[in-house]
């Protein structure tokens, strides 16, 4: 399915009891765009990303990812998204290689071992590939999570504070493999406002569950015409 918009969010809401976390969010991101999602802690950034990642169900509204309906075509959506958050979502009893092979199998990646090994080389984890993830540092956990999110060649990256735990070298890997890689559409929640200009072509700001602005750079606007 070919779609002009990678992500289309219409009147999206999320409530927990009487507490409204998202209130009528509207957001459309074109294919290939890279958007920084900003806002204070508790503004709703993580909830929005969790809904787009199919981890949380919305209360109301509609979401389409790569042209697929989030609620009725969730399997198709999951095949097309790579998710990275401040929690790595790894199996700590498994080795780095076993983790990547496990997730590759979940996504039906054909002949996954060469791809998994290539990621371990690039991410600086080759020498630790047979050790339990539990003995690795927090930074290595996050590096491995980058590989986990990319192992199935997604089209769209949904990132929640992806710099968490990464040292300078790890951030360079994040930039090269995810944030600045033109093959992806990126939506990333971040508090690193000092870094946004280096990778994003637009900024979406959430306040108290409402999207209050979506500013696209002049360069991105010109490229879309």
GROMACS .gro file of C-alpha atoms in nm, residues 44-135:
model
   92
   44UNK     CA    1   0.129   1.327   2.654
   45UNK     CA    2   0.430   1.254   2.432
   46UNK     CA    3   0.490   0.900   2.556
   47UNK     CA    4   0.120   0.817   2.543
   48UNK     CA    5   0.096   0.933   2.184
   49UNK     CA    6   0.396   0.722   2.086
   50UNK     CA    7   0.261   0.421   2.277
   51UNK     CA    8  -0.066   0.444   2.085
   52UNK     CA    9   0.113   0.476   1.750
   53UNK     CA   10   0.326   0.175   1.848
   54UNK     CA   11   0.008  -0.033   1.911
   55UNK     CA   12   0.106  -0.072   2.278
   56UNK     CA   13  -0.187   0.133   2.412
   57UNK     CA   14  -0.541   0.157   2.277
   58UNK     CA   15  -0.686   0.504   2.215
   59UNK     CA   16  -1.013   0.617   2.367
   60UNK     CA   17  -1.124   0.791   2.050
   61UNK     CA   18  -1.012   0.915   1.711
   62UNK     CA   19  -0.839   0.747   1.421
   63UNK     CA   20  -0.478   0.666   1.333
   64UNK     CA   21  -0.336   0.545   1.003
   65UNK     CA   22   0.023   0.426   0.975
   66UNK     CA   23   0.165   0.381   0.623
   67UNK     CA   24  -0.195   0.383   0.504
   68UNK     CA   25  -0.311   0.110   0.745
   69UNK     CA   26  -0.573   0.157   1.015
   70UNK     CA   27  -0.413   0.124   1.357
   71UNK     CA   28  -0.701  -0.060   1.521
   72UNK     CA   29  -0.819  -0.292   1.243
   73UNK     CA   30  -0.484  -0.358   1.071
   74UNK     CA   31  -0.246  -0.365   1.367
   75UNK     CA   32  -0.043  -0.657   1.229
   76UNK     CA   33   0.034  -0.462   0.912
   77UNK     CA   34   0.120  -0.155   1.119
   78UNK     CA   35   0.367  -0.348   1.338
   79UNK     CA   36   0.552  -0.475   1.034
   80UNK     CA   37   0.621  -0.119   0.928
   81UNK     CA   38   0.729   0.046   1.252
   82UNK     CA   39   1.047   0.031   1.454
   83UNK     CA   40   1.005   0.127   1.819
   84UNK     CA   41   1.278   0.253   2.053
   85UNK     CA   42   1.213   0.397   2.397
   86UNK     CA   43   1.401   0.473   2.715
   87UNK     CA   44   1.325   0.112   2.816
   88UNK     CA   45   1.518  -0.119   2.580
   89UNK     CA   46   1.257  -0.402   2.580
   90UNK     CA   47   1.517  -0.680   2.566
   91UNK     CA   48   1.536  -1.030   2.710
   92UNK     CA   49   1.817  -1.003   2.962
   93UNK     CA   50   1.871  -1.379   2.997
   94UNK     CA   51   1.947  -1.402   2.625
   95UNK     CA   52   2.264  -1.287   2.454
   96UNK     CA   53   2.271  -0.991   2.215
   97UNK     CA   54   2.280  -1.228   1.920
   98UNK     CA   55   1.993  -1.435   2.056
   99UNK     CA   56   1.786  -1.121   2.115
  100UNK     CA   57   1.824  -1.002   1.758
  101UNK     CA   58   1.754  -1.346   1.615
  102UNK     CA   59   1.445  -1.380   1.837
  103UNK     CA   60   1.296  -1.049   1.723
  104UNK     CA   61   1.390  -1.120   1.361
  105UNK     CA   62   1.196  -1.446   1.384
  106UNK     CA   63   0.893  -1.263   1.527
  107UNK     CA   64   0.889  -1.043   1.218
  108UNK     CA   65   0.953  -1.326   0.975
  109UNK     CA   66   1.290  -1.193   0.859
  110UNK     CA   67   1.440  -1.435   0.608
  111UNK     CA   68   1.795  -1.557   0.679
  112UNK     CA   69   1.831  -1.324   0.979
  113UNK     CA   70   2.171  -1.428   1.115
  114UNK     CA   71   2.389  -1.227   0.873
  115UNK     CA   72   2.174  -0.920   0.935
  116UNK     CA   73   2.189  -0.965   1.313
  117UNK     CA   74   2.566  -1.013   1.304
  118UNK     CA   75   2.609  -0.702   1.089
  119UNK     CA   76   2.416  -0.495   1.343
  120UNK     CA   77   2.628  -0.630   1.629
  121UNK     CA   78   2.942  -0.523   1.441
  122UNK     CA   79   2.811  -0.174   1.366
  123UNK     CA   80   2.678  -0.123   1.719
  124UNK     CA   81   3.007  -0.222   1.881
  125UNK     CA   82   2.862  -0.535   2.041
  126UNK     CA   83   3.038  -0.805   1.842
  127UNK     CA   84   3.283  -0.899   2.118
  128UNK     CA   85   2.993  -0.926   2.366
  129UNK     CA   86   2.756  -1.119   2.140
  130UNK     CA   87   2.759  -1.439   2.346
  131UNK     CA   88   2.723  -1.279   2.692
  132UNK     CA   89   2.388  -1.245   2.871
  133UNK     CA   90   2.239  -0.902   2.816
  134UNK     CA   91   2.201  -0.874   3.195
  135UNK     CA   92   2.578  -0.820   3.237
   0.00000   0.00000   0.00000
